[in-house]
Coordinates of C-alpha atoms in Angstrom, one line a residue:
L762 CA -105.3 -107.2 18.6
D763 CA -104.0 -106.0 21.9
D764 CA -100.4 -106.5 20.6
L765 CA -101.2 -104.7 17.4
S766 CA -102.7 -101.7 19.3
D767 CA -99.7 -101.6 21.6
F768 CA -97.4 -101.7 18.5
Q769 CA -99.3 -98.8 16.9
E770 CA -99.1 -96.8 20.1
E771 CA -95.4 -97.3 20.3
E772 CA -95.0 -96.2 16.6
E773 CA -97.1 -93.1 17.3
E774 CA -94.9 -92.2 20.3
E775 CA -91.7 -92.7 18.3
D776 CA -93.1 -90.5 15.5
E777 CA -93.9 -87.8 18.0
Q778 CA -90.4 -88.1 19.5
R779 CA -88.9 -87.8 15.9
Q780 CA -91.0 -84.8 15.2
E781 CA -89.9 -83.1 18.4
A782 CA -86.3 -83.9 17.7
T783 CA -86.6 -82.5 14.2
T784 CA -88.3 -79.3 15.4
N785 CA -85.6 -78.7 18.1
S786 CA -82.8 -79.2 15.5
V787 CA -84.5 -76.6 13.2
Y788 CA -84.7 -74.1 16.1
D789 CA -81.1 -74.8 17.0
D790 CA -80.0 -74.2 13.3
E791 CA -81.9 -71.0 13.1
A792 CA -80.3 -69.8 16.4
D793 CA -76.9 -70.7 15.1
G794 CA -77.6 -69.0 11.8
N795 CA -78.6 -65.8 13.6
D796 CA -75.4 -65.9 15.7
D797 CA -73.4 -66.5 12.6
G798 CA -75.2 -63.7 10.8
G799 CA -74.5 -61.3 13.6
G800 CA -70.9 -62.3 13.5
N801 CA -70.7 -62.0 9.8
A802 CA -72.4 -58.6 9.9
K803 CA -69.9 -57.5 12.5
T804 CA -67.1 -58.8 10.4
T805 CA -68.5 -57.1 7.3
G806 CA -68.9 -53.9 9.3
D807 CA -65.3 -54.2 10.4
N808 CA -64.2 -54.9 6.9
D809 CA -66.2 -51.9 5.6
S810 CA -64.7 -49.6 8.3
S811 CA -61.2 -50.9 7.4
L812 CA -61.9 -50.3 3.8
D813 CA -63.1 -46.8 4.6
G814 CA -59.9 -46.2 6.5
S815 CA -57.9 -47.5 3.6
D816 CA -59.8 -45.2 1.3
D817 CA -59.2 -42.2 3.6
A818 CA -55.5 -43.0 3.8
A819 CA -55.4 -43.4 0.0
A820 CA -57.2 -40.1 -0.4
S821 CA -54.8 -38.4 2.0
N822 CA -51.9 -39.9 0.2
S823 CA -53.2 -38.9 -3.2
Q824 CA -53.0 -35.2 -2.1
P825 CA -49.9 -33.7 -3.8
P826 CA -47.2 -32.8 -1.3
S827 CA -46.6 -29.1 -0.8
R828 CA -43.7 -27.8 -2.8
P829 CA -40.8 -26.5 -0.7
R830 CA -40.5 -22.8 -1.0
L831 CA -37.3 -21.1 -2.0
L832 CA -37.6 -18.4 0.7
D833 CA -37.4 -21.1 3.3
D834 CA -34.1 -22.4 1.9
P835 CA -31.4 -22.1 4.7
S836 CA -28.7 -21.2 2.2
L837 CA -30.7 -18.2 1.0
Q838 CA -31.5 -17.2 4.5
R839 CA -27.8 -17.3 5.4
H840 CA -26.9 -15.3 2.3
L841 CA -29.5 -12.6 3.1
S842 CA -28.1 -12.4 6.7
L843 CA -24.6 -11.9 5.3
I844 CA -25.8 -9.1 3.0
Q845 CA -27.5 -7.4 5.9
S846 CA -24.4 -7.7 8.0
D847 CA -22.3 -6.3 5.2
Q848 CA -24.6 -3.3 4.8
D849 CA -24.7 -2.7 8.5
S850 CA -20.9 -2.9 9.0
K851 CA -18.9 0.3 9.4
P852 CA -15.2 1.0 9.1
S853 CA -13.3 0.1 12.2
A854 CA -12.3 3.1 14.4
D855 CA -9.7 1.2 16.6
G856 CA -6.9 3.4 15.4
P857 CA -4.3 3.3 12.6
A858 CA -3.3 -0.1 11.3
T859 CA 0.0 -1.2 9.7
T860 CA 0.2 -1.3 5.9
N861 CA 0.6 -5.1 5.7
N862 CA -2.4 -5.6 7.9
T863 CA -4.4 -3.1 5.9
N864 CA -3.5 -4.8 2.6
A865 CA -4.4 -8.2 4.0
T866 CA -7.7 -7.0 5.3
D867 CA -8.5 -5.3 2.0
R868 CA -7.8 -8.4 0.1
D869 CA -10.0 -10.5 2.4
Q870 CA -12.8 -7.9 2.2
D871 CA -12.5 -7.9 -1.6
R872 CA -12.7 -11.6 -1.8
Q873 CA -15.7 -11.7 0.5
Q874 CA -17.4 -9.0 -1.6
N875 CA -16.7 -10.9 -4.8
N876 CA -18.2 -14.1 -3.3
L877 CA -21.2 -12.2 -2.1
I878 CA -21.9 -10.7 -5.6
L879 CA -21.5 -14.1 -7.3
Q880 CA -23.7 -15.8 -4.8
S881 CA -26.3 -13.0 -5.1
N882 CA -26.4 -13.5 -8.8
R883 CA -27.0 -17.2 -8.4
H884 CA -29.8 -16.6 -5.9
L885 CA -31.3 -14.0 -8.3
L886 CA -31.5 -16.7 -11.0
S887 CA -33.2 -19.1 -8.6
L888 CA -35.6 -16.3 -7.5
T889 CA -36.5 -15.7 -11.2
H890 CA -37.5 -19.3 -11.6
E891 CA -39.4 -19.3 -8.3
I892 CA -41.4 -16.3 -9.4
Q893 CA -42.3 -18.0 -12.6
R894 CA -43.4 -21.2 -10.8
T895 CA -45.4 -19.1 -8.2
H896 CA -47.0 -17.1 -11.0
L897 CA -48.2 -20.4 -12.7
H898 CA -49.5 -21.7 -9.4
L899 CA -51.4 -18.5 -8.8
R900 CA -52.9 -18.6 -12.3
K901 CA -54.1 -22.2 -11.6
L902 CA -55.7 -21.1 -8.3
Y903 CA -57.5 -18.1 -9.7
H904 CA -58.5 -19.8 -13.0
P905 CA -62.0 -20.9 -11.8
K906 CA -62.8 -17.2 -11.0
F907 CA -61.5 -15.4 -14.0
P908 CA -59.9 -17.7 -16.6
E909 CA -59.5 -14.9 -19.2
L910 CA -57.4 -12.7 -16.9
E911 CA -54.2 -14.9 -17.3
E912 CA -54.2 -14.2 -21.0
L913 CA -54.8 -10.5 -20.6
L914 CA -52.1 -9.9 -18.0
T915 CA -49.0 -12.0 -18.6
E916 CA -46.6 -10.1 -16.3
P917 CA -46.5 -11.9 -12.9
F918 CA -46.6 -8.9 -10.6
Q919 CA -49.2 -7.0 -12.6
Y920 CA -51.3 -10.1 -12.6
R921 CA -50.9 -10.4 -8.8
Q922 CA -51.8 -6.7 -8.3
A923 CA -55.0 -7.1 -10.4
I924 CA -56.0 -10.2 -8.3
G925 CA -55.4 -8.3 -5.1
I926 CA -58.0 -5.8 -6.3
L927 CA -60.5 -8.0 -8.0
Q928 CA -60.6 -10.7 -5.3
N929 CA -64.1 -12.4 -5.6
E930 CA -65.8 -9.4 -7.2
M931 CA -67.7 -10.6 -10.4
D932 CA -68.5 -7.1 -11.6
V933 CA -65.2 -5.6 -12.7
T934 CA -66.6 -2.2 -13.3
L935 CA -67.1 -1.8 -9.5
V936 CA -63.3 -1.8 -8.9
N937 CA -62.2 0.2 -12.0
D938 CA -61.0 3.1 -10.0
R939 CA -58.7 1.0 -7.9
L940 CA -57.4 -0.8 -11.1
N941 CA -56.3 2.6 -12.4
D942 CA -53.5 2.5 -9.9
V943 CA -51.9 -0.6 -11.4
L944 CA -53.2 -0.9 -15.0
T945 CA -53.5 1.2 -18.1
S946 CA -56.9 2.5 -19.3
N947 CA -56.8 0.1 -22.3
Q948 CA -56.1 -2.9 -20.0
I949 CA -59.0 -1.9 -17.7
I950 CA -61.4 -1.7 -20.7
T951 CA -60.3 -5.1 -22.0
I952 CA -60.6 -6.7 -18.5
S953 CA -64.0 -5.1 -18.0
V954 CA -65.3 -6.5 -21.3
A955 CA -63.9 -9.9 -20.5
G956 CA -65.3 -9.9 -17.0
S957 CA -68.8 -9.2 -18.3
T958 CA -68.7 -12.4 -20.4
T959 CA -66.4 -14.6 -18.2
S960 CA -67.2 -18.2 -17.7
G961 CA -65.8 -18.1 -14.2
R962 CA -67.5 -18.4 -10.8
P963 CA -67.0 -17.0 -7.4
L964 CA -64.3 -18.7 -5.3
T965 CA -65.1 -20.5 -2.1
A966 CA -63.6 -19.1 1.1
A967 CA -60.9 -21.8 1.1
E968 CA -60.0 -21.2 -2.5
L969 CA -59.8 -17.5 -2.0
S970 CA -57.5 -18.0 1.0
R971 CA -55.1 -20.1 -1.1
V972 CA -55.1 -17.4 -3.7
N973 CA -54.2 -14.7 -1.2
D974 CA -51.5 -16.9 0.3
A975 CA -49.9 -17.3 -3.1
C976 CA -50.2 -13.5 -3.6
L977 CA -48.4 -12.8 -0.3
Y978 CA -45.6 -15.2 -1.2
L979 CA -45.2 -13.6 -4.5
D980 CA -44.8 -10.2 -2.7
R981 CA -42.1 -11.7 -0.5
L982 CA -40.3 -13.0 -3.6
Q983 CA -40.4 -9.6 -5.2
R984 CA -39.0 -7.8 -2.1
T985 CA -36.2 -10.3 -1.8
Q986 CA -35.4 -10.0 -5.5
T987 CA -35.3 -6.2 -5.2
A988 CA -33.0 -6.3 -2.2
L989 CA -30.5 -8.6 -3.9
R990 CA -30.5 -6.5 -7.1
S991 CA -30.0 -3.3 -5.2
F992 CA -27.0 -4.9 -3.3
V993 CA -25.4 -6.2 -6.5
Q994 CA -25.8 -3.0 -8.4
S995 CA -24.4 -0.9 -5.6
K996 CA -21.3 -3.1 -5.4
M997 CA -20.9 -3.2 -9.2
E998 CA -20.6 0.5 -9.5
R999 CA -17.6 0.3 -7.2
W1000 CA -16.1 -2.8 -8.6
A1001 CA -16.5 -2.2 -12.3
P1002 CA -17.4 1.4 -12.9
S1003 CA -16.4 1.4 -16.5
T1004 CA -18.5 -1.6 -17.4
C1005 CA -21.4 -0.1 -15.4
A1006 CA -21.1 3.1 -17.4
L1007 CA -21.2 1.1 -20.7
V1008 CA -24.0 -1.4 -20.0
G1009 CA -25.4 -0.5 -16.6
P1010 CA -25.1 -2.1 -13.2
A1011 CA -27.6 -4.9 -13.8
I1012 CA -26.0 -6.2 -17.0
A1013 CA -22.5 -5.7 -15.4
S1014 CA -23.5 -8.0 -12.5
L1015 CA -24.7 -10.6 -15.0
L1016 CA -21.4 -10.5 -16.9
L1017 CA -19.6 -10.9 -13.6
S1018 CA -21.6 -13.9 -12.7
A1019 CA -21.2 -15.5 -16.1
T1020 CA -17.4 -15.1 -16.2
G1021 CA -16.9 -16.2 -12.6
G1022 CA -15.4 -13.1 -11.0
L1023 CA -13.9 -9.7 -11.6
A1024 CA -10.5 -11.0 -12.5
E1025 CA -12.0 -13.4 -15.1
L1026 CA -14.1 -10.5 -16.5
A1027 CA -11.0 -8.3 -16.8
K1028 CA -9.2 -10.9 -18.9
I1029 CA -11.9 -11.0 -21.6
P1030 CA -10.9 -8.9 -24.6
A1031 CA -12.9 -5.8 -25.3

């Protein structure tokens, strides 16, 4: 009996030791699990932040790149500088020159003038295309405010002038007096009726800023176009007076550009 009681006590002690060992292992597993969970949470957070960064990068890359503007083209800038220099130049007052030198100088000047006219016509064509693209871009920007206006005013500069007056005003009748300076009375009536039933909304400050920026760029295009046209027409009246008398300086300059020069134009039969 004593041996049996000793054996039971030993078994009870072993059971207690096994229970303590089991309990300690459970605690250790929970602690390890918490550590792993924190690490996983951190890793997950890092992954989320990296994914957010990737999304931001993708969003920034999805923005369409700004289209290069024609007025920033170096070749056009150089050409405008040459035109300005030509207009500012005056006949030399260094004294009489020999006949040979005078003839050579005249030929060089005529060749330069011819090249300037041809280059001006090419730039005028590029400006016409740039004005059309800018007009379409301006219509897209102002469409949320007054979508009906682009169908009522199809001429680029007239459309731009109307936008400059309307801006973010939803009641067109409040600016009718100012519209009288750029539009006819029939156009103003039509726009007022369309404005009273428009499906548009006021633009945000950022949207209106982009609209005004496009308007200013269109103004610059118009000034550059006018300067080039004036230069070409003034030269054409000297170079081809008979053709200018028949069709006008503007058409004469286009004929000169299409044929490739004054000599080529002169060879075309009447």
